[in-house]
Amino acid sequence: MLDLTGKNALVTGIANNRSIAWGIAQQLHKAGANIGITYLPDEKGKMEKKVADLVEPLSPSLFLPCNVQDDQQVKSTFDTIKEKWGSLDILIHCLAFAKKDDLTGGFSETSRAGFNLALEISSYSLAQLAGAAKPLMSQGGSIVTLTYLGGVRAIPNYNVMGVAKAALESSVRYLAAELGEQNIRVNAISAGPIRTLASSAVGGILDMIHHVEQVAPLKRTVTQLEVGNAAAFLSSDLASGITGQVLYVDAGYEIMGM
């Protein structure tokens, strides 16, 4: 029933084969979507090659550099989408970053620069990309982002990223309210802890994963592909009545009190 054939899907945030964005890209491809990939460029081109090699089996029709801190690069990305595809149906936002020093110690010790950086990349970029995608979704579309429980609860060693995720979840609601008239849906997936390049910066990530495995109703954590399945669902017509929501894909951990 889940069919994305003929849909153009842009996936951001793939860093390696452990990235949740990689799990999402695989499941969108499996459902028949035409895939476009962005990567974070670096001076030596290492990230470009790494991501290109990884996503080759998906045969992406677009493979573009996109640093969301560079307005011109964002504009170029969506100009290319317009030129090559003409329209965009699905936008997957998997972008988050904070300085490691701002994930440890007391939250009150967060630097101004670190706070601004975390909020810019992890939260503002959703509004930024949604604004760029809006003209290309004239027939409606779906925008899906990734959040985490730390946006609504205090999680050790998450600090400024928790505040950024709270802002991200609020952004989902405001964007859903704004874009709903154009039949553009905006939702978030709150995934359980998964060992990724990004999560490796969080102190005690393995302890967090083991804790979830002990406490969650399913007695395990989740996989990138399970998050990918949820993203494919939210991107499809099966979720046509769902917008402005945070869907927990965390083996049920969020419901537990102890």
Short mmCIF file of C-alpha atoms in Angstrom, two decimals:
data_model
loop_
_atom_site.label_atom_id
_atom_site.label_comp_id
_atom_site.label_asym_id
_atom_site.label_seq_id
_atom_site.Cartn_x
_atom_site.Cartn_y
_atom_site.Cartn_z
CA MET A 1 0.00 0.00 0.00
CA LEU A 2 2.89 2.35 0.66
CA ASP A 3 3.82 3.62 -2.79
CA LEU A 4 6.03 6.66 -3.45
CA THR A 5 6.49 5.99 -7.15
CA GLY A 6 6.85 9.24 -9.06
CA LYS A 7 7.61 11.26 -5.91
CA ASN A 8 10.75 13.41 -5.73
CA ALA A 9 12.41 13.15 -2.33
CA LEU A 10 15.36 15.21 -1.07
CA VAL A 11 17.26 13.65 1.85
CA THR A 12 19.68 15.73 3.92
CA GLY A 13 22.06 14.70 6.67
CA ILE A 14 23.65 11.44 5.51
CA ALA A 15 27.15 11.17 6.97
CA ASN A 16 27.81 7.41 6.92
CA ASN A 17 26.03 4.04 7.01
CA ARG A 18 24.95 4.58 10.61
CA SER A 19 23.09 7.79 9.87
CA ILE A 20 19.35 7.72 10.47
CA ALA A 21 19.07 9.72 7.25
CA TRP A 22 20.63 6.74 5.45
CA GLY A 23 17.94 4.43 6.84
CA ILE A 24 15.28 6.88 5.67
CA ALA A 25 16.79 7.20 2.18
CA GLN A 26 16.84 3.42 1.79
CA GLN A 27 13.17 3.05 2.71
CA LEU A 28 12.05 5.93 0.50
CA HIS A 29 13.93 4.33 -2.39
CA LYS A 30 12.38 0.95 -1.59
CA ALA A 31 8.94 2.57 -1.79
CA GLY A 32 9.73 3.88 -5.27
CA ALA A 33 10.72 7.50 -4.67
CA ASN A 34 13.14 9.35 -6.91
CA ILE A 35 15.97 10.24 -4.53
CA GLY A 36 18.10 13.36 -4.26
CA ILE A 37 20.92 13.56 -1.72
CA THR A 38 22.72 16.51 -0.17
CA TYR A 39 26.00 16.27 1.68
CA LEU A 40 28.07 18.63 3.83
CA PRO A 41 31.05 19.67 1.70
CA ASP A 42 34.57 19.89 3.08
CA GLU A 43 37.77 21.27 1.61
CA LYS A 44 39.31 17.88 0.82
CA GLY A 45 36.12 16.35 -0.59
CA LYS A 46 36.22 13.39 1.80
CA MET A 47 32.55 13.66 2.78
CA GLU A 48 31.45 13.91 -0.84
CA LYS A 49 33.22 10.66 -1.76
CA LYS A 50 32.10 8.83 1.37
CA VAL A 51 28.44 9.72 0.90
CA ALA A 52 28.55 9.20 -2.88
CA ASP A 53 29.93 5.67 -2.45
CA LEU A 54 27.32 4.87 0.20
CA VAL A 55 24.26 6.06 -1.72
CA GLU A 56 25.31 4.67 -5.11
CA PRO A 57 22.91 1.67 -4.81
CA LEU A 58 20.01 4.15 -4.58
CA SER A 59 20.93 5.72 -7.94
CA PRO A 60 20.16 9.27 -6.76
CA SER A 61 19.24 11.57 -9.62
CA LEU A 62 20.60 14.56 -7.69
CA PHE A 63 23.71 14.68 -5.51
CA LEU A 64 24.40 18.18 -4.24
CA PRO A 65 26.57 20.01 -1.69
CA CYS A 66 24.49 21.90 0.83
CA ASN A 67 25.84 23.63 3.91
CA VAL A 68 22.83 25.25 5.59
CA GLN A 69 25.08 27.96 7.02
CA ASP A 70 25.68 29.14 3.45
CA ASP A 71 22.56 30.87 2.08
CA GLN A 72 23.90 30.84 -1.48
CA GLN A 73 24.51 27.10 -1.34
CA VAL A 74 20.97 26.48 -0.09
CA LYS A 75 19.61 28.64 -2.90
CA SER A 76 21.74 26.78 -5.45
CA THR A 77 20.44 23.45 -4.16
CA PHE A 78 16.81 24.35 -4.66
CA ASP A 79 17.49 26.14 -7.94
CA THR A 80 18.97 22.86 -9.20
CA ILE A 81 15.96 20.90 -7.95
CA LYS A 82 13.68 23.27 -9.85
CA GLU A 83 15.79 22.98 -12.99
CA LYS A 84 16.25 19.19 -12.92
CA TRP A 85 13.05 17.97 -11.27
CA GLY A 86 10.62 20.84 -11.63
CA SER A 87 8.95 20.01 -8.33
CA LEU A 88 9.61 18.52 -4.90
CA ASP A 89 7.28 16.18 -3.01
CA ILE A 90 9.28 15.11 0.03
CA LEU A 91 11.89 16.90 2.15
CA ILE A 92 13.75 14.95 4.81
CA HIS A 93 15.55 17.16 7.34
CA CYS A 94 18.16 15.27 9.36
CA LEU A 95 20.47 18.09 10.39
CA ALA A 96 21.76 18.75 13.89
CA PHE A 97 25.02 19.90 15.42
CA ALA A 98 26.37 21.25 18.70
CA LYS A 99 29.89 21.71 19.98
CA LYS A 100 30.90 18.79 22.17
CA ASP A 101 31.91 21.19 24.95
CA ASP A 102 28.33 22.47 25.08
CA LEU A 103 26.96 18.96 25.65
CA THR A 104 28.82 18.49 28.93
CA GLY A 105 28.83 20.29 32.26
CA GLY A 106 26.03 22.62 33.32
CA PHE A 107 23.62 24.05 30.78
CA SER A 108 24.18 27.50 32.31
CA GLU A 109 27.78 27.27 31.09
CA THR A 110 26.72 27.10 27.43
CA SER A 111 28.63 29.65 25.38
CA ARG A 112 26.74 32.25 23.38
CA ALA A 113 28.44 31.11 20.20
CA GLY A 114 27.70 27.46 20.97
CA PHE A 115 24.04 28.20 21.69
CA ASN A 116 23.62 30.16 18.47
CA LEU A 117 25.40 27.49 16.43
CA ALA A 118 23.26 24.65 17.80
CA LEU A 119 20.01 26.53 17.23
CA GLU A 120 21.01 27.69 13.75
CA ILE A 121 21.95 24.27 12.38
CA SER A 122 19.57 22.08 14.36
CA SER A 123 16.43 24.22 14.35
CA TYR A 124 16.54 27.27 12.09
CA SER A 125 17.64 25.12 9.15
CA LEU A 126 14.22 23.43 9.12
CA ALA A 127 12.44 26.74 8.55
CA GLN A 128 15.15 27.73 6.08
CA LEU A 129 14.79 24.58 3.96
CA ALA A 130 10.99 24.54 4.25
CA GLY A 131 10.89 28.10 2.94
CA ALA A 132 13.07 27.11 -0.02
CA ALA A 133 10.99 23.98 -0.69
CA LYS A 134 7.62 25.73 -0.44
CA PRO A 135 7.51 27.09 -4.05
CA LEU A 136 8.44 23.63 -5.37
CA MET A 137 5.59 21.90 -3.51
CA SER A 138 2.76 23.54 -5.44
CA GLN A 139 0.86 20.23 -5.52
CA GLY A 140 1.39 19.58 -1.82
CA GLY A 141 4.14 17.67 -0.09
CA SER A 142 5.58 16.23 3.09
CA ILE A 143 8.40 17.55 5.27
CA VAL A 144 9.82 15.23 7.93
CA THR A 145 12.46 16.10 10.52
CA LEU A 146 14.20 14.20 13.32
CA THR A 147 13.94 15.07 16.98
CA TYR A 148 14.65 13.33 20.30
CA LEU A 149 13.12 12.97 23.75
CA GLY A 150 15.67 15.47 25.06
CA GLY A 151 13.51 18.20 23.52
CA VAL A 152 10.79 17.63 26.11
CA ARG A 153 12.73 16.12 29.03
CA ALA A 154 16.08 16.87 30.61
CA ILE A 155 18.55 14.24 29.39
CA PRO A 156 22.08 14.03 30.84
CA ASN A 157 24.79 15.32 28.50
CA TYR A 158 22.23 16.67 26.00
CA ASN A 159 22.05 20.26 27.24
CA VAL A 160 21.89 22.81 24.40
CA MET A 161 20.83 20.15 21.91
CA GLY A 162 17.73 19.55 24.00
CA VAL A 163 16.86 23.23 23.71
CA ALA A 164 17.51 23.07 19.97
CA LYS A 165 15.21 20.06 19.63
CA ALA A 166 12.50 21.85 21.62
CA ALA A 167 12.77 24.74 19.16
CA LEU A 168 12.68 22.26 16.29
CA GLU A 169 9.47 20.65 17.54
CA SER A 170 7.86 24.06 17.96
CA SER A 171 8.99 24.93 14.44
CA VAL A 172 7.19 21.82 13.17
CA ARG A 173 3.92 23.10 14.60
CA TYR A 174 4.33 26.63 13.24
CA LEU A 175 5.36 25.38 9.81
CA ALA A 176 2.46 22.93 9.73
CA ALA A 177 0.06 25.76 10.54
CA GLU A 178 1.56 27.97 7.83
CA LEU A 179 1.92 25.43 5.05
CA GLY A 180 -1.25 23.43 5.58
CA GLU A 181 -3.23 25.60 3.17
CA GLN A 182 -0.87 24.43 0.42
CA ASN A 183 -1.41 20.80 1.46
CA ILE A 184 2.17 20.62 2.72
CA ARG A 185 2.40 18.47 5.83
CA VAL A 186 5.18 18.90 8.40
CA ASN A 187 5.94 16.26 11.02
CA ALA A 188 8.77 15.06 13.24
CA ILE A 189 9.97 11.62 14.26
CA SER A 190 11.36 11.30 17.77
CA ALA A 191 13.67 8.32 17.47
CA GLY A 192 15.07 6.36 20.37
CA PRO A 193 18.83 6.53 20.94
CA ILE A 194 20.77 5.00 18.06
CA ARG A 195 24.54 4.85 17.79
CA THR A 196 25.36 7.33 15.02
CA LEU A 197 28.15 9.78 14.26
CA ALA A 198 26.06 12.58 15.79
CA SER A 199 25.07 10.65 18.92
CA SER A 200 28.69 9.68 19.57
CA ALA A 201 29.22 13.26 20.79
CA VAL A 202 26.70 12.67 23.59
CA GLY A 203 28.44 11.42 26.70
CA GLY A 204 27.17 8.04 27.89
CA ILE A 205 25.30 7.21 24.66
CA LEU A 206 25.89 3.48 25.14
CA ASP A 207 24.50 3.68 28.68
CA MET A 208 21.43 5.45 27.27
CA ILE A 209 20.93 2.69 24.71
CA HIS A 210 21.29 -0.06 27.34
CA HIS A 211 18.83 1.77 29.61
CA VAL A 212 16.24 1.89 26.84
CA GLU A 213 16.76 -1.81 26.18
CA GLN A 214 15.95 -2.51 29.83
CA VAL A 215 13.03 -0.12 30.30
CA ALA A 216 11.22 0.20 26.97
CA PRO A 217 8.13 -1.99 26.54
CA LEU A 218 9.73 -3.76 23.55
CA LYS A 219 12.91 -4.33 25.58
CA ARG A 220 15.12 -3.03 22.81
CA THR A 221 15.97 0.15 21.00
CA VAL A 222 15.15 0.81 17.35
CA THR A 223 17.04 0.66 14.07
CA GLN A 224 17.67 3.20 11.35
CA LEU A 225 15.40 1.23 9.02
CA GLU A 226 12.52 1.32 11.50
CA VAL A 227 12.82 5.10 11.61
CA GLY A 228 13.02 4.98 7.82
CA ASN A 229 9.74 3.06 7.65
CA ALA A 230 8.04 5.72 9.78
CA ALA A 231 9.45 8.49 7.58
CA ALA A 232 8.23 6.71 4.44
CA PHE A 233 4.76 6.42 5.98
CA LEU A 234 4.67 10.12 6.92
CA SER A 235 5.83 10.97 3.41
CA SER A 236 3.09 8.92 1.77
CA ASP A 237 -0.61 9.44 1.07
CA LEU A 238 -1.32 6.98 3.89
CA ALA A 239 -0.50 9.86 6.27
CA SER A 240 -2.49 12.47 4.33
CA GLY A 241 -4.38 13.60 7.45
CA ILE A 242 -1.35 13.91 9.73
CA THR A 243 0.54 17.17 10.23
CA GLY A 244 2.20 19.10 13.02
CA GLN A 245 2.86 15.92 15.00
CA VAL A 246 5.78 14.26 16.75
CA LEU A 247 5.74 10.50 16.15
CA TYR A 248 7.73 8.51 18.70
CA VAL A 249 9.67 5.62 17.21
CA ASP A 250 11.48 4.49 20.34
CA ALA A 251 10.23 0.98 21.22
CA GLY A 252 7.72 2.65 23.55
CA TYR A 253 10.28 4.18 25.91
CA GLU A 254 8.54 7.58 25.95
CA ILE A 255 5.42 6.20 27.71
CA MET A 256 7.29 4.82 30.73
CA GLY A 257 7.38 6.55 34.08
CA MET A 258 10.05 4.37 35.65
#
